[in-house]
XYZ file of C-alpha atoms in Angstrom:
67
model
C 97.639 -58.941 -79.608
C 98.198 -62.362 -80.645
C 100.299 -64.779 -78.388
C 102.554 -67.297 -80.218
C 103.378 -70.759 -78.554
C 106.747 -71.754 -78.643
C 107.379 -75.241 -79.793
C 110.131 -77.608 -77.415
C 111.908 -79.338 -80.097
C 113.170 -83.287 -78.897
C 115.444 -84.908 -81.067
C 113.923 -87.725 -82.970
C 116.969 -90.126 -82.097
C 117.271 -89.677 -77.934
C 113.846 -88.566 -77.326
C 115.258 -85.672 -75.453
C 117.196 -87.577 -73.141
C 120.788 -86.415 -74.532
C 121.748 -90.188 -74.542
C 122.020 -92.973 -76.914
C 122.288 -96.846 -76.671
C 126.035 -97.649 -77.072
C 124.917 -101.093 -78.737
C 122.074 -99.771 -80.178
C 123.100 -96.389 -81.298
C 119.859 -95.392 -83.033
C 118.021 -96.031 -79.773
C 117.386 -94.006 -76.501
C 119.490 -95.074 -73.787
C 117.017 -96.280 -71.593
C 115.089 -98.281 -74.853
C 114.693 -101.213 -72.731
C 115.597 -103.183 -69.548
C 116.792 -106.074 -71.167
C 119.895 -104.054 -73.200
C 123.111 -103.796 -70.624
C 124.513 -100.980 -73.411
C 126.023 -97.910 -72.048
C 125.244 -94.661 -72.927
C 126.742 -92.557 -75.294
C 126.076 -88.891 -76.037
C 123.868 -87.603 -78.320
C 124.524 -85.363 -81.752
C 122.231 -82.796 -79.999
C 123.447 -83.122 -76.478
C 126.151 -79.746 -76.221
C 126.907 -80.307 -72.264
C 128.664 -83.839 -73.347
C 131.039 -81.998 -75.615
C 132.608 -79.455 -73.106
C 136.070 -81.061 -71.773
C 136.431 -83.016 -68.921
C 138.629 -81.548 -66.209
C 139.488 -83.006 -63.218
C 139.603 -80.716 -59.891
C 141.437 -81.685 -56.841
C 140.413 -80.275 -53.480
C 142.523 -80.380 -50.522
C 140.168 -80.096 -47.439
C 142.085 -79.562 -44.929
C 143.302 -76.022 -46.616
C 139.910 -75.112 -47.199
C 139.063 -75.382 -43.379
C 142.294 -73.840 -42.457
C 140.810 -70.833 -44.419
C 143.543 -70.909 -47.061
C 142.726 -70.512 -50.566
């Protein structure tokens, strides 16, 4: 029986990281210390394309036990 390797795949444009360099877009984020850019998501980062919700607790109900 022959064992196959699986091969990680890294995008060529954030190294893996997810992230690019907002000023530098075809950079990693963290390309060097010297560039105050923000990050910006990558093509092949999925988690940065899901919606952003906001979610409000209120503690005190939550340690009254009410849900």
């Amino acid at each position: 029986m022959r064992q196959r390797k699986r091969l990680k795949l890294i995008c060529s444009l954030c190294e893996g990281s997810g992230w690019l360099c907002d000023e530098h877009p075809d950079l990693p984020w963290s390309h060097d210390d010297d560039c105050e850019g923000g990050g910006i998501a990558c093509r092949c980062n999925e988690l940065a394309r899901l919606p952003l919700r906001e979610v409000f607790v209120d503690f005190d109900a939550l340690d009254a036990g009410v849900r």
